[in-house]
Coordinates of C-alpha atoms in Angstrom, one line a residue:
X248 CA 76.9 59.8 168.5
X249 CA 77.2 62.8 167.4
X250 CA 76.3 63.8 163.4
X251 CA 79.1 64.8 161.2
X252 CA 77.9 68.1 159.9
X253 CA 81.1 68.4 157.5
X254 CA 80.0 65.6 155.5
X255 CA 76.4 65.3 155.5
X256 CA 75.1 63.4 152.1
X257 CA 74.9 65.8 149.3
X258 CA 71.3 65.5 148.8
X259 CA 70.5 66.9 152.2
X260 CA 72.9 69.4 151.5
X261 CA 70.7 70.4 148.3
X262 CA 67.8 70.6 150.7
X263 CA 68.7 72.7 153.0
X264 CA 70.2 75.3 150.3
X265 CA 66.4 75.5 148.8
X266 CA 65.3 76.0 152.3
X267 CA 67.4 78.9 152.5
X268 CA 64.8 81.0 150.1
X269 CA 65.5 84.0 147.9
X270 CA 68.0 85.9 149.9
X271 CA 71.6 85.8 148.9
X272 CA 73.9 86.4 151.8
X273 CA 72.3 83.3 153.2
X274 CA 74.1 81.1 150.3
X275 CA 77.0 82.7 150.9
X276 CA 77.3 82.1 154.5
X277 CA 75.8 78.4 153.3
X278 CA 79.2 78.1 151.4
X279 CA 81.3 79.3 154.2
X280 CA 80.4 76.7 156.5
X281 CA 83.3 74.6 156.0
X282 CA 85.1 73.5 153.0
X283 CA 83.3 70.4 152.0
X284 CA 79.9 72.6 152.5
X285 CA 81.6 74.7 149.5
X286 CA 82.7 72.3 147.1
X287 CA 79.4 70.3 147.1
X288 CA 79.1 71.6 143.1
X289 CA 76.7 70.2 140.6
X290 CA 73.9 71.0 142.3
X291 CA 74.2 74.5 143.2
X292 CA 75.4 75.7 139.6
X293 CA 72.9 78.6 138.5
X294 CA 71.7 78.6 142.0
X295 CA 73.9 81.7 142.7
X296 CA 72.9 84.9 141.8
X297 CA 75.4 87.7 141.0
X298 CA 74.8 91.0 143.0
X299 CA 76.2 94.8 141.6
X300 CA 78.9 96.4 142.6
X301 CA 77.8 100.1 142.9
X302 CA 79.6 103.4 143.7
X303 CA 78.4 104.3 147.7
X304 CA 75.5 107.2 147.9
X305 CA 77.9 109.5 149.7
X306 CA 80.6 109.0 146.6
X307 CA 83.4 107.2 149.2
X308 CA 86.8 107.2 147.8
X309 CA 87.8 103.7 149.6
X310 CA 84.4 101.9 149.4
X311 CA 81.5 100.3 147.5
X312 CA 77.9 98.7 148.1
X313 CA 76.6 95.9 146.5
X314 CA 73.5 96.3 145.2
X315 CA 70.5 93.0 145.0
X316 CA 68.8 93.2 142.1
X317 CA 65.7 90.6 143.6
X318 CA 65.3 92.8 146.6
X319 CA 65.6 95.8 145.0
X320 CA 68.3 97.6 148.4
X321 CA 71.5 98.3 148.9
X322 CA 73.1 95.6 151.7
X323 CA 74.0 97.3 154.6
X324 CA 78.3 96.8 154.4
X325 CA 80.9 98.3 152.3
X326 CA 83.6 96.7 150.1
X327 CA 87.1 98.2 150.3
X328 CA 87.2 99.3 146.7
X329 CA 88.7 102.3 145.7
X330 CA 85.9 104.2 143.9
X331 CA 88.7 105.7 141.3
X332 CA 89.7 102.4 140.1
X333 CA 88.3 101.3 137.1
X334 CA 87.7 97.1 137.8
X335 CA 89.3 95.1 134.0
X336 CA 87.6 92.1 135.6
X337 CA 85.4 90.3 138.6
X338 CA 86.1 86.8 138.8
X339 CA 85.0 83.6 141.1
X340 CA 84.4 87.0 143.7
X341 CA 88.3 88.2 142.7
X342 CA 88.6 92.0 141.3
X343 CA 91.1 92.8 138.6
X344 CA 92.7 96.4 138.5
X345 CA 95.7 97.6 136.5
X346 CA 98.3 100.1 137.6
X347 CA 100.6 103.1 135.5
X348 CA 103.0 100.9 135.2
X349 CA 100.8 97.7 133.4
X350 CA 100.5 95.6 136.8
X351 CA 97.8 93.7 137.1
X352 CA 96.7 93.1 140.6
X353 CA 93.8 90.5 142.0
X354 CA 91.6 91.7 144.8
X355 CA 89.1 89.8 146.8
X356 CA 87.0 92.3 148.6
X357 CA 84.9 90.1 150.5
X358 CA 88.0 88.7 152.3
X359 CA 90.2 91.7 152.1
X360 CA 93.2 89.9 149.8
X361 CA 95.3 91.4 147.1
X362 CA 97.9 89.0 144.5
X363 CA 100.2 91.2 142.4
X364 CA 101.6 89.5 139.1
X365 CA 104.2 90.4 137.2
X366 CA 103.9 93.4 134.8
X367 CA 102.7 92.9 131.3
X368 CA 104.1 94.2 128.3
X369 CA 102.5 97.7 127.5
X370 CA 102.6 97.2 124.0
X371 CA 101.9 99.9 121.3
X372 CA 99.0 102.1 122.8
X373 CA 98.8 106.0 122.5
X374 CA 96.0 106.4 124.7
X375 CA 96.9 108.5 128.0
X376 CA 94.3 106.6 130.2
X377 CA 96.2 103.1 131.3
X378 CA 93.3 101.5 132.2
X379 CA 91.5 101.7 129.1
X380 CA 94.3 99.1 127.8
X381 CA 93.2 96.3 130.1
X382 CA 89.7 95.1 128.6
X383 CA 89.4 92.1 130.4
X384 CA 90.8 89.6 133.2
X385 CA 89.5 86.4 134.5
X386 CA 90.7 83.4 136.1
X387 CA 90.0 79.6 135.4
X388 CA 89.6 78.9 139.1
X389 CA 89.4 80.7 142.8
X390 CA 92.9 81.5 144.2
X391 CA 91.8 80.5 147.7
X392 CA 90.4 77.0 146.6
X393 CA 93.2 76.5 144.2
X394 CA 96.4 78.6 145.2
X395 CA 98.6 76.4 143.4
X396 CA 96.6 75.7 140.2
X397 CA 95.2 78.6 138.6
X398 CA 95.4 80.8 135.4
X399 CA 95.0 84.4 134.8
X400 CA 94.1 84.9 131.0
X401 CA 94.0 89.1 129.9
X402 CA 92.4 90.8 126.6
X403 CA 95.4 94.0 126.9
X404 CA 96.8 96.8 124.8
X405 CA 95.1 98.9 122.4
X406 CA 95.3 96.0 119.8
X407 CA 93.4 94.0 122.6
X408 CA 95.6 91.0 122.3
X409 CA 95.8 88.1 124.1
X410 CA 98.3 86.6 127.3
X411 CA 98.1 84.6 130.0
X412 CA 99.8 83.3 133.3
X413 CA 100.1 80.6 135.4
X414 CA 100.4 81.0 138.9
X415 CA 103.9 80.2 140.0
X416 CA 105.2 81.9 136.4
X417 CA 107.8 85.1 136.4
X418 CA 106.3 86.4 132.9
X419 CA 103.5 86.6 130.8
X420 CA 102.7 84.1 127.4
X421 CA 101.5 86.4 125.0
X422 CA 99.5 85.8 121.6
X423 CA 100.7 86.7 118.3
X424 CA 99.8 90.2 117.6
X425 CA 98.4 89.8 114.5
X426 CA 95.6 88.2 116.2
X427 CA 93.9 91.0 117.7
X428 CA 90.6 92.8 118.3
X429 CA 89.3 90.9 121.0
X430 CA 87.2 91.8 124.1
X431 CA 86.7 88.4 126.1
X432 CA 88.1 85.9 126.6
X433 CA 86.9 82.7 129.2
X434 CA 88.5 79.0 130.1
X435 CA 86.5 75.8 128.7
X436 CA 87.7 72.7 129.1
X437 CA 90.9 73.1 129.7
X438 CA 91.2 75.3 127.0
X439 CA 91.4 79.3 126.6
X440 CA 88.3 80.6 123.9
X441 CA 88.5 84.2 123.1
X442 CA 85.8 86.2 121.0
X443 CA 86.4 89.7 119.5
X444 CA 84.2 92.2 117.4
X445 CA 84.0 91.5 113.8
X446 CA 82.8 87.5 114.9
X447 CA 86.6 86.7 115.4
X448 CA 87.3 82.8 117.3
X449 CA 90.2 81.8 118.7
X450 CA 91.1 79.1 121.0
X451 CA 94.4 78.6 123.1
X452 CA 96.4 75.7 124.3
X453 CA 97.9 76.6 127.7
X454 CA 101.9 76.1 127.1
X455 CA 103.7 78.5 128.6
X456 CA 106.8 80.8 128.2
X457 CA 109.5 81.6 129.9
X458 CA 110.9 84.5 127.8
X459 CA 111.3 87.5 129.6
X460 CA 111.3 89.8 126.9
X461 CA 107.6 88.7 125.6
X462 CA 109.8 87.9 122.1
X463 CA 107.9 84.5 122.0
X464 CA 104.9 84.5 120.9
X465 CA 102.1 81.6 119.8
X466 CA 99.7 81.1 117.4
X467 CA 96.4 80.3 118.4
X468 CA 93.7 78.1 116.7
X469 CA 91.7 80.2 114.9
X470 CA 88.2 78.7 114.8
X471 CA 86.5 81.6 113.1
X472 CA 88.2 84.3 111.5
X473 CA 86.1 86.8 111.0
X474 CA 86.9 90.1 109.3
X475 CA 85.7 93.3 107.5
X476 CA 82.7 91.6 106.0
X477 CA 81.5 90.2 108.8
X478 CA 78.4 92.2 110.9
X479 CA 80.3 94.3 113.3
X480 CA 79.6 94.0 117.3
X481 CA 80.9 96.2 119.5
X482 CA 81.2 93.7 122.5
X483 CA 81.3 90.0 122.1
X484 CA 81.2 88.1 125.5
X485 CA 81.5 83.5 125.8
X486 CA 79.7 81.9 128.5
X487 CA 79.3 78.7 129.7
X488 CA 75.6 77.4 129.5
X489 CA 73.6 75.5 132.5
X490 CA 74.0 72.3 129.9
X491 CA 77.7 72.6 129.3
X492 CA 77.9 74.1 125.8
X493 CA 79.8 77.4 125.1
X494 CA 77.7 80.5 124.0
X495 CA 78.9 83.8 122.3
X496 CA 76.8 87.3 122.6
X497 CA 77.3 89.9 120.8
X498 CA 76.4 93.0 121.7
X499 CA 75.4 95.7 119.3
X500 CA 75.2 99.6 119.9
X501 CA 73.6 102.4 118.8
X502 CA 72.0 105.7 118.9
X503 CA 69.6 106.0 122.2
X504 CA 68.1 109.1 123.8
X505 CA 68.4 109.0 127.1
X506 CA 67.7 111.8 130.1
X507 CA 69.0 112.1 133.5
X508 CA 66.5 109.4 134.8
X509 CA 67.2 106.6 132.1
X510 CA 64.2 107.4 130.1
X511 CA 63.7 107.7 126.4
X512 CA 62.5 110.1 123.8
X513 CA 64.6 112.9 125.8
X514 CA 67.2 115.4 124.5
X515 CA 70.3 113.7 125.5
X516 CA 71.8 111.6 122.8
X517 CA 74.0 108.8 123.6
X518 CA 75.6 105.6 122.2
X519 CA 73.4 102.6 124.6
X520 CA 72.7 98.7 123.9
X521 CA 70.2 98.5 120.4
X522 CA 70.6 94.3 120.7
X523 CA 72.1 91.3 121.9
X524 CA 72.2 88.2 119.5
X525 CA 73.0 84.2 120.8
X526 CA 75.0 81.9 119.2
X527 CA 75.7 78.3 120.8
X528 CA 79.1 77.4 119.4
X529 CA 79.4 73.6 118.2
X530 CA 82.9 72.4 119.0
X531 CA 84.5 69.3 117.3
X532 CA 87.4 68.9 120.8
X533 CA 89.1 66.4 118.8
X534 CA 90.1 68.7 115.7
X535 CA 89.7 71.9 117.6
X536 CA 87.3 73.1 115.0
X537 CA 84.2 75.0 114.9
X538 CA 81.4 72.8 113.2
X539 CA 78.9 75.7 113.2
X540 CA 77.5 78.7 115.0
X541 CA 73.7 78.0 116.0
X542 CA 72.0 81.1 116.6
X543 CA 69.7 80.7 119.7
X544 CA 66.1 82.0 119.4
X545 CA 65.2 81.5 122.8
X546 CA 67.7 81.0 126.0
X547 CA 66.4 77.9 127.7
X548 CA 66.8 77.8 131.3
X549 CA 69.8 80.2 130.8
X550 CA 69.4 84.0 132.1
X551 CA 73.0 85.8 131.1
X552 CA 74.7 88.4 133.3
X553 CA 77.4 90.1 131.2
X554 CA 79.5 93.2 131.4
X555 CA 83.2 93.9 132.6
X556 CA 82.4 90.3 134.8
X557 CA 83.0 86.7 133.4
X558 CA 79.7 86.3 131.6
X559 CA 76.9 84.3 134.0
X560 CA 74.8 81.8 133.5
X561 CA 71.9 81.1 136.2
X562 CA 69.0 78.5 136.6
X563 CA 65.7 80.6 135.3
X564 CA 63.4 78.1 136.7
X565 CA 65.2 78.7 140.1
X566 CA 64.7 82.2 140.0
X567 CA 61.3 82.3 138.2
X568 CA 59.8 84.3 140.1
X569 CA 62.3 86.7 140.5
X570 CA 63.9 87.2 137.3
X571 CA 63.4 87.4 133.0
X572 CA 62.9 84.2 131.2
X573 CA 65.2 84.1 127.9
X574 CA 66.8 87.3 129.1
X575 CA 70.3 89.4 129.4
X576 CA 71.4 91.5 132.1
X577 CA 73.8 93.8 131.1
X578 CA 75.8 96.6 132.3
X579 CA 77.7 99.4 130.9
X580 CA 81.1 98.4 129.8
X581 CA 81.8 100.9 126.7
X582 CA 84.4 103.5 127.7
X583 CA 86.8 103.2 124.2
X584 CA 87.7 106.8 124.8
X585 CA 87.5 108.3 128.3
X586 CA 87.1 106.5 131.9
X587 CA 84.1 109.0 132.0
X588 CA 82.5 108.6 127.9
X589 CA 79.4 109.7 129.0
X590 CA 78.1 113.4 130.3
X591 CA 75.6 111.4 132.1
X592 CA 78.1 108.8 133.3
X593 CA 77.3 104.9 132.8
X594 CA 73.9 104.6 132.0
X595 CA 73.6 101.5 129.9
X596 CA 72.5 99.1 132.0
X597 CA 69.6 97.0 131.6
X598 CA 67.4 93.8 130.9
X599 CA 67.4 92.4 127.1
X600 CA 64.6 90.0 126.2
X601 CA 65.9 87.8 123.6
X602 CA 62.8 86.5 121.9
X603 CA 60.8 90.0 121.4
X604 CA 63.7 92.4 121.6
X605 CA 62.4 94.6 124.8
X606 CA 64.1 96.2 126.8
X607 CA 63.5 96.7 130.9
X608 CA 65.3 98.1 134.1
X609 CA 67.6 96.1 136.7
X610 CA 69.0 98.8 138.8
X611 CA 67.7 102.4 138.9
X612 CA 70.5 105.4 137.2
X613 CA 71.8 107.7 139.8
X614 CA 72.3 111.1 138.5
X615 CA 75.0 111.5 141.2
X616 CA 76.9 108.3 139.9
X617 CA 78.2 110.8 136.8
X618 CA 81.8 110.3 136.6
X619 CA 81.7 107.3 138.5
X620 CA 83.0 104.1 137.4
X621 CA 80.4 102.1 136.0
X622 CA 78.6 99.0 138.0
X623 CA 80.2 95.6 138.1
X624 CA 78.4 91.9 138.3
X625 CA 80.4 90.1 141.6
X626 CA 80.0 86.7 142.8
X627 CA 80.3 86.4 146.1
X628 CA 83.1 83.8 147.5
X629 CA 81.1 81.0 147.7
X630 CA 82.2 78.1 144.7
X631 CA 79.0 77.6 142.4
X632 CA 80.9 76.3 139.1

C-alpha cells in the first residue's frame, strides 16, 4: 500500500521542514507541495524568513532580484516588477502599487498574477507624486488560499486616513477624516488596528459600505488618542508577536552622516533611523479598550522585519545562528517629499539592537541604486501565519 504523502501526520511534516536547513527556496518549494503541505500552520510560524526585494545590478526596467540576507547573494531569477513603481505594500507574497488615477492594484510576482480593485477616493492631496498618497496596503489573508474571503485595508491620501474592502465589494469603506495621521495599519483578530505618529490607536470593526460616493463614513474605536504632546515618531508599525500579543514600533529619525558606502562620520548629511522603541499593547477584546502600553526592554524570541511590508515576526532561536537576538531589521521607507528624497537614494536600511541601541548592516548600499526605489521585505508564497 502505498503512503499518502498529502496527508502525512503533522509532526513528520515538522521534521522534515527542519531537515530542510538554512536555505529558503527549499521552504518554499516545501509549501508548494500540495495544499495540505501548505496549510500545516502552527508549527512553521517564524520559521519563514522574509528575503529583499532589490533593484537588478543592470537597473532593468521590468525586473527585480531578491536578495537573502543569511546567505549574503543575490538568487539567480528575476521578479516581473517594474523597477519605476514605487511598491505601497508586500503582503502574504502579494505587491500593492497605485496608479494616476488612485487604483490600487495586487500583484503576486512569484506567480505572475495581478487583482485590480476599484479606485479609491483621492481625497485632498496637493502633492504631484500619486504614489506618495498610498502609505500602506495589506491584506488579512492570501488571495489564492482565500479568493472568496479576504480584506484589503489602505493608510491613503495626504491626511493618511483609513479604508478598507472586501473582496466581492464595488467601493471602498472609508474612516472618518478627522481621524488621520496614520502610517500602518494590520488585521488582529478579526479586527482592523491602525497606529499613526504622535502614538495615535485606533481599531476598526469590519462593516462595510455600499455608498458610492465615499459620503459614509465610520467612526473607529479610538484606543489611544494621542496628540501634540505626545513624543513624536515618524513611523509607527503593529506586528503580531510569536506569542499572539500585538506590538507597536515606533520609529524615530534623525540627523546621520552618511557617505556613498553607508558609513558614518562623512560629509553627507541625511535624515536616517536614530531608534526604534517596543510597546506590547494590552487589549481588553471585550470592551475594545486599551489597558496599557508595556514598553518592551528586550524582544523575546521575536526578531522584527519592518518597512513598506506588513511588519514580521520570526522564531530567533530558529535562526540563531543566523540572525540578531532582540533586534529590528528595517528598511528605508521615508520618502514624505520625493519618490527619490535622498541624493544618495535609500540608504536607511539596517539592524537595530533593541537592548543596547547599536546599530549593524543587513544588506550592503549600492551607489548605483540612487534614484531607485527603495528595498522591500517579501514573503514568499508559502502560508506561514
Amino acid at each position: 500500500m502505498e503512503p499518502d504523502w498529502a496527508y502525512l501526520p503533522a509532526l513528520a511534516l515538522d521534521l522534515i521542514f527542519d531537515k530542510l536547513g538554512g536555505e529558503p527556496l527549499d521552504r518554499v518549494w516545501f509549501g508548494a507541495v500540495c495544499k495540505n503541505w501548505c496549510s500545516v500552520k502552527d508549527q512553521f510560524r517564524g520559521k519563514v524568513l522574509p528575503r529583499l526585494m532589490i533593484p537588478t545590478k543592470r537597473k532593468s526596467r521590468k525586473e527585480r532580484n531578491l536578495y537573502d540576507i543569511v546567505a549574503e547573494r543575490v538568487y539567480n531569477f528575476k521578479l516581473p516588477v517594474p523597477y519605476s513603481k514605487k511598491c505601497c505594500g508586500s503582503s502574504h507574497g502579494w505587491l500593492a502599487t497605485v496608479d494616476p488615477n488612485y487604483v490600487v492594484t495586487l500583484m503576486n510576482p512569484f506567480k505572475n498574477l495581478k487583482i485590480g480593485l476599484p479606485r479609491l477616493n483621492r481625497g485632498l492631496s496637493n502633492r504631484c507624486y500619486y504614489e506618495l498618497n498610498m502609505r500602506k496596503v495589506t491584506l488579512s489573508a492570501d488571495p489564492i488560499s482565500n479568493p472568496n474571503d479576504y480584506v484589503v485595508a489602505a493608510v491613503h491620501s495626504e491626511r493618511c486616513c483609513l479604508a478598507f474592502i472586501r473582496k466581492g465589494q464595488k467601493f471602498w469603506t472609508y474612516i472618518h477624516e478627522d481621524f488621520f495621521c496614520f502610517t500602518d495599519i494590520t488585521f488582529y483578530k478579526g479586527r482592523v488596528y491602525a497606529a499613526g505618529r504622535w502614538n495615535n490607536i485606533v481599531s476598526l470593526d469590519l462593516c462595510y459600505s455600499d455608498d458610492p460616493y465615499g459620503i459614509e463614513k465610520i467612526m473607529p474605536n479610538v484606543l489611544y488618542k494621542g496628540g501634540r504632546n505626545e513624543p513624536y515618531a515618524d513611523r509607527a508599525y503593529l506586528v503580531k508577536s510569536l506569542e499572539g500579543d500585538l506590538w507597536m514600533v515606533r520609529r524615530f529619525l534623525g540627523s546621520r552622516f552618511f557617505d556613498e558606502d553607508n558609513t558614518e562620520d562623512s560629509d553627507v548629511y541625511s535624515t536616517g533611523t536614530e531608534r526604534f522603541e517596543v510597546y506590547k499593547l494590552e487589549l481588553d477584546f471585550q470592551s475594545g479598550k486599551l489597558l496599557q502600553m508595556l514598553k518592551l526592554e528586550s524582544l523575546g524570541d521575536n526578531i522584527l522585519f519592518v518597512g513598506d511590508n506588513d511588519s514580521i515576526s520570526v522564531s530567533a532561536s530558529y535562526f540563531s545562528d543566523c540572525l540578531h537576538r532582540d533586534s529590528i531589521y528595517y528598511t528605508d521607507d521615508f520618502n514624505e517629499e520625493d519618490p527619490s528624497p535622498y541624493l544618495s537614494g535609500p540608504f536607511d536600511n539596517g539592524i537595530y539592537n533593541v537592548k543596547d541601541g547599536s546599530f549593524a548592516k543587513h544588506y550592503p548600499y549600492n551607489p548605483s541604486f540612487k534614484r531607485m526605489p527603495p528595498p522591500l521585505w517579501i514573503l514568499p508564497p508559502f502560508e506561514w501565519d
